[in-house]
Tab-separated table of C-alpha atoms in Angstrom:
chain	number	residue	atom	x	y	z
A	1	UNK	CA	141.094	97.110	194.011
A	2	UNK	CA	138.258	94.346	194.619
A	3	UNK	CA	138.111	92.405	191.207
A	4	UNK	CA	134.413	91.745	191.834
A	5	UNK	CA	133.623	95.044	192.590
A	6	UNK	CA	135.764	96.279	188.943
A	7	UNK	CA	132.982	94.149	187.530
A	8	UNK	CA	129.977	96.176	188.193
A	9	UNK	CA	131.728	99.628	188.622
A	10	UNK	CA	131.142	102.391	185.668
A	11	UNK	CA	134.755	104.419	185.839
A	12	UNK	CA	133.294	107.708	184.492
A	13	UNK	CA	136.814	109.607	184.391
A	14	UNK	CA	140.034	109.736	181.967
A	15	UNK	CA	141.916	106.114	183.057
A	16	UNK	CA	145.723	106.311	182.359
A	17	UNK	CA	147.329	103.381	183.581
A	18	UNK	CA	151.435	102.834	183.169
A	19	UNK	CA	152.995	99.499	184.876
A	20	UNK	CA	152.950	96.027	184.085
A	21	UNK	CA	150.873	95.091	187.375
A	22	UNK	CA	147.525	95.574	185.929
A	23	UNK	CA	145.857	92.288	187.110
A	24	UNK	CA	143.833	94.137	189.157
A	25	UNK	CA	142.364	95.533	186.296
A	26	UNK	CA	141.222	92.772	184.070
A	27	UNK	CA	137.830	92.600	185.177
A	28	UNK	CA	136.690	95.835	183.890
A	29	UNK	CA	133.948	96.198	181.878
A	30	UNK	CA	132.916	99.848	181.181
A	31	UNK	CA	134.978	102.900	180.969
A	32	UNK	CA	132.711	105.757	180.273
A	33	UNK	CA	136.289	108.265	179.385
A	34	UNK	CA	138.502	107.766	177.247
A	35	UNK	CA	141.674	104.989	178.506
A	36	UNK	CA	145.338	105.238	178.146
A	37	UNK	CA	147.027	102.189	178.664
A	38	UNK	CA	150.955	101.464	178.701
A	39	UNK	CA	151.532	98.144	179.989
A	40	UNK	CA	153.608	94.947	179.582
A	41	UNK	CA	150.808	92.497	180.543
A	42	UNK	CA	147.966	92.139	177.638
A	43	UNK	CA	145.463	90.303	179.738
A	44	UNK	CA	144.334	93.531	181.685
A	45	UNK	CA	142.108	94.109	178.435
A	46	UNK	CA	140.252	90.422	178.628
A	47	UNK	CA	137.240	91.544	180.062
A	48	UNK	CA	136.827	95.198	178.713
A	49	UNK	CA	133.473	95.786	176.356
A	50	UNK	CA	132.965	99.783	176.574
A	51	UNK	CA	135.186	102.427	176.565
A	52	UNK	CA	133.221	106.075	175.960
A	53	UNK	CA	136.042	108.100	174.355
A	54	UNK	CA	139.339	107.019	173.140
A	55	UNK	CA	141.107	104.212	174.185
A	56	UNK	CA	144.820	104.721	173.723
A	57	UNK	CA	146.978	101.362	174.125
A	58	UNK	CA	151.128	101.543	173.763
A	59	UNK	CA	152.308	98.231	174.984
A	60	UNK	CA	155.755	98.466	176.395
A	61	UNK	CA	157.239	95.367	174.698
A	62	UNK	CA	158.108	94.221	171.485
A	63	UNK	CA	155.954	91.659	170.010
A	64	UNK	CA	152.786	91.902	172.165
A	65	UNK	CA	149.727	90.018	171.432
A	66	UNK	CA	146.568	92.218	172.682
A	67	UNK	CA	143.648	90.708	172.434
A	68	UNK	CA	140.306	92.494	172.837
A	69	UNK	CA	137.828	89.582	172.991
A	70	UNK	CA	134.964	91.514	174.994
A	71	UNK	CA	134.782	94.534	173.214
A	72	UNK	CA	131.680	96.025	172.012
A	73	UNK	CA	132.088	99.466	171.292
A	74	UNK	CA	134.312	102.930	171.610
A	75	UNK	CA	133.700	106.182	170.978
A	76	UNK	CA	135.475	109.336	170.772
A	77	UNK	CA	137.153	110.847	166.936
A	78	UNK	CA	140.085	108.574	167.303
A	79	UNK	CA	138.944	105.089	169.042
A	80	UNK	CA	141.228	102.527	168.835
A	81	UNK	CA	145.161	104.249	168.751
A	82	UNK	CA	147.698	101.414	168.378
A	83	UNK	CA	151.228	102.199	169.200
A	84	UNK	CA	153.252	99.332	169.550
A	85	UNK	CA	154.870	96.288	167.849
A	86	UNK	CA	153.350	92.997	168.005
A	87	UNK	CA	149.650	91.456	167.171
A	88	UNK	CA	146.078	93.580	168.442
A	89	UNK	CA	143.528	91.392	167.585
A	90	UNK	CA	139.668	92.777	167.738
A	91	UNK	CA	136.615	90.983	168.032
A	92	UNK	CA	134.687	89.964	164.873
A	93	UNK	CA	131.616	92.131	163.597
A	94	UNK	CA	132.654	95.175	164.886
A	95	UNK	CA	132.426	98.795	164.324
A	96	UNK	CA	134.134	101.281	165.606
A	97	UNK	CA	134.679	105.268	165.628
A	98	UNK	CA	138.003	105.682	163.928
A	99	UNK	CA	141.458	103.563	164.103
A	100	UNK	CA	145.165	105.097	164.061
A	101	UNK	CA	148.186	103.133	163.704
A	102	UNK	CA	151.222	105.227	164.479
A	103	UNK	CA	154.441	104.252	164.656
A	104	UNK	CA	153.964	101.008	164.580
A	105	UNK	CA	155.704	97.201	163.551
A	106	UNK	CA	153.062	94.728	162.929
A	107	UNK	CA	153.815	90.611	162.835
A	108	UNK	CA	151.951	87.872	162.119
A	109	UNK	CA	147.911	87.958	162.497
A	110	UNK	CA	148.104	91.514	162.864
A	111	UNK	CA	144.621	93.102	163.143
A	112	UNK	CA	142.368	90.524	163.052
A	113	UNK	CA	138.416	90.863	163.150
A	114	UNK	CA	135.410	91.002	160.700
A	115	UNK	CA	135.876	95.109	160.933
A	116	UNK	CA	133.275	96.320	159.065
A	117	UNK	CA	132.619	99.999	159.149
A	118	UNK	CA	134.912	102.554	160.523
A	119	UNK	CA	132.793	105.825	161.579
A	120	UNK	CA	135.763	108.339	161.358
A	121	UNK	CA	139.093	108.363	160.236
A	122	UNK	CA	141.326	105.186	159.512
A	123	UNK	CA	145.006	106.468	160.004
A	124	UNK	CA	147.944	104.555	159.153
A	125	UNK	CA	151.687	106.509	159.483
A	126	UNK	CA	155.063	105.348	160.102
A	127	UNK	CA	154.176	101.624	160.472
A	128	UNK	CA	155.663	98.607	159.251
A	129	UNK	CA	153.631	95.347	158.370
A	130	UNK	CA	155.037	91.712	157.604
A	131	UNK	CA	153.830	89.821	154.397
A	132	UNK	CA	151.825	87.436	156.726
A	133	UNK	CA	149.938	90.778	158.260
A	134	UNK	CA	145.971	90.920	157.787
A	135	UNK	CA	145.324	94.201	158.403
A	136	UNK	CA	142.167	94.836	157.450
A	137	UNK	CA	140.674	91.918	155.408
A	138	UNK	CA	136.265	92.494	155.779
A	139	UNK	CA	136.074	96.629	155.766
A	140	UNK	CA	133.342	97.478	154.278
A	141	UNK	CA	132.966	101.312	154.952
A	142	UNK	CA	135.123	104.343	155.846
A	143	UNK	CA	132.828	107.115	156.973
A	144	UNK	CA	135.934	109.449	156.856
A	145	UNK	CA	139.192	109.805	155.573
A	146	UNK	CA	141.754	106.980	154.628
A	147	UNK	CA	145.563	107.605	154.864
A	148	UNK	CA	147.572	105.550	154.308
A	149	UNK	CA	151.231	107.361	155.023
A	150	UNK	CA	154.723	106.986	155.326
A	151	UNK	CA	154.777	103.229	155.889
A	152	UNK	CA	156.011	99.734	154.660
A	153	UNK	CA	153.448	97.143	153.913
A	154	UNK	CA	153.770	93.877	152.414
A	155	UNK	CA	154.659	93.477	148.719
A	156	UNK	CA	151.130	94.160	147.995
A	157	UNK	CA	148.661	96.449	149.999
A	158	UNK	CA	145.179	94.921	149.536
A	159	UNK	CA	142.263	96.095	150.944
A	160	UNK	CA	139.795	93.485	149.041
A	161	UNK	CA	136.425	94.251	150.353
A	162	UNK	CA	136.248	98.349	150.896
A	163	UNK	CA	133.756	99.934	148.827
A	164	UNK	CA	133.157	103.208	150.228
A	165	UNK	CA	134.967	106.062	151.671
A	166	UNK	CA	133.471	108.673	153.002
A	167	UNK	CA	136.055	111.440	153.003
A	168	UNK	CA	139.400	111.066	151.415
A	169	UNK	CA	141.318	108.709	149.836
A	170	UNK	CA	145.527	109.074	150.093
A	171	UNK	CA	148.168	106.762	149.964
A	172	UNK	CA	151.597	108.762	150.309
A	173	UNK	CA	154.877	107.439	150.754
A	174	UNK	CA	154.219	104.110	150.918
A	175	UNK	CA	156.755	100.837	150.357
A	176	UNK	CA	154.969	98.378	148.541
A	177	UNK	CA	154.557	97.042	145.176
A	178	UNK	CA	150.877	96.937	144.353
A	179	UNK	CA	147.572	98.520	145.750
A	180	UNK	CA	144.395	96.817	145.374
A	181	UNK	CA	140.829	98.395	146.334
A	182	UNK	CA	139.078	96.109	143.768
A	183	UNK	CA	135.946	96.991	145.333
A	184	UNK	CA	135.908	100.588	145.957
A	185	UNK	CA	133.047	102.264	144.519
A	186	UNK	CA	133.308	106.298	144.783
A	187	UNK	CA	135.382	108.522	147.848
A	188	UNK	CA	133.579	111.713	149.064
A	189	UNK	CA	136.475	113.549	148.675
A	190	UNK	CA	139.880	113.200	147.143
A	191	UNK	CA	141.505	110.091	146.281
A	192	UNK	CA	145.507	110.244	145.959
A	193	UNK	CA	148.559	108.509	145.066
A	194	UNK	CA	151.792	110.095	145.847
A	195	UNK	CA	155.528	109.396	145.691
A	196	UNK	CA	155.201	105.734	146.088
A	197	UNK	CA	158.524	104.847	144.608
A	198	UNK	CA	157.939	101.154	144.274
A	199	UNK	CA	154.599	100.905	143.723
A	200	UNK	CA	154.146	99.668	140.203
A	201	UNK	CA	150.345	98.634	139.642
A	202	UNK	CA	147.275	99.631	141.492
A	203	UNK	CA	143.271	98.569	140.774
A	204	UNK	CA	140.759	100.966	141.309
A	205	UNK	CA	138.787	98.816	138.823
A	206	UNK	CA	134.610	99.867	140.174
A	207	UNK	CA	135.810	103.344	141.272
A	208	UNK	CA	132.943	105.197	139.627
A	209	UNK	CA	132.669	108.846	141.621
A	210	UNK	CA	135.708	111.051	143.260
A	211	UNK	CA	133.963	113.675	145.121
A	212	UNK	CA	136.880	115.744	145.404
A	213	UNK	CA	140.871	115.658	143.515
A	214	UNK	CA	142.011	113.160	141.431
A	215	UNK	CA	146.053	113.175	141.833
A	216	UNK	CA	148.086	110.433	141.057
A	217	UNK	CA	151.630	111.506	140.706
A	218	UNK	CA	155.181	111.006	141.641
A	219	UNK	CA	155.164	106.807	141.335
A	220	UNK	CA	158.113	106.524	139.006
A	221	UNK	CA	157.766	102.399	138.850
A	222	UNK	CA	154.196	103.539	137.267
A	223	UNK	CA	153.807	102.490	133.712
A	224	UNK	CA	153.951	105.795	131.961
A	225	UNK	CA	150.378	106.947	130.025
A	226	UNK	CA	152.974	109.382	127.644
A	227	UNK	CA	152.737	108.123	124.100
A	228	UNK	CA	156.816	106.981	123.175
């Protein structure tokens, strides 16, 4: 494939790309579908800035660094599904349509970027983060559901700046000491903390409105509210 030509070219169809010899790829720009990308090389994203639907990326090495510099927008009710180990790294001042991390070992920067809003879901499951991880340090707004689910995080999970969720609230099964949302104001629907065995302190300090279930159960390192 001409390189110059990738520049200019809209691909308007589902692009599912497999081997490490993606070169030839790193000078598109627009992918009107959604993109599936398993690959050994991160470069073949340097130059990408739309993709219309989902963009699925499962590098086939450990400890990848992806980098998304270009990136403007993608759509779809999933976005931006990480399945790997390593670093993805997304551009500063960004929004995008929802974010799932499944299955996955985070090191170092982790996700990095001034994420702001998140239109759909934020998924987190069976993922492991390092204490030097910033996961998501400047989000502002969930305009859907937040789970948090089944995964290891650092000795305290802090998301410092969120203030709104949209939909639900639930942090399940989770290893880690502390959760912080110092910040969060209300949750549109439910807002959960379950069977967290080590968790031992969390801050929902400005939480003023839970549009839906209030459950917080099953966290035996919990002080106890029971009078002695």
């Amino acid at each position: 494939i001409d390189a110059l030509m990738l520049r200019t070219i809209e691909v308007r169809v589902s692009v599912r790309a497999y081997e490490a010899r993606l070169g030839a790829l790193s000078n598109v720009e627009r992918i009107e579908g959604p993109a599936e990308l398993t690959f050994a090389d991160a470069s073949v994203l340097s130059s990408l800035v739309h993709v219309g639907r989902d963009l699925v990326l499962s590098p086939r090495q450990r400890d990848t660094e992806v980098a998304l510099p270009a990136l403007q927008y993608v759509g779809g009710t999933q976005s931006v599904v990480w399945r790997a180990s390593g670093s993805l790294q997304l551009p500063s001042r960004e929004n995008i349509g929802g974010l799932i991390l499944e299955g996955v070992e985070l090191y170092g920067a982790g996700i990095v970027g001034a994420l702001l809003t998140v239109s759909c879901d934020v998924t987190i499951s069976h993922a492991e983060f390092t204490e030097q991880t910033s996961v998501f340090d400047s989000l502002e707004v969930v305009q859907g559901d937040m789970r948090i689910e089944d995964s290891d995080l650092p000795s305290a999970a802090r998301f410092e700046n969120l203030r709104r969720v949209d939909g639900a609230f639930r942090f399940n099964r989770v290893v880690t000491s502390s959760l912080a949302v110092p910040r969060l104001e209300s949750t549109a629907g439910s807002l959960i903390v379950l069977e967290n065995e080590q968790l031992r302190d969390f801050d929902f300090t400005r939480v003023r409105e839970v549009g839906g279930d209030l459950f917080i159960a099953d966290n035996p390192m919990l002080p106890s509210c029971r009078p002695e």
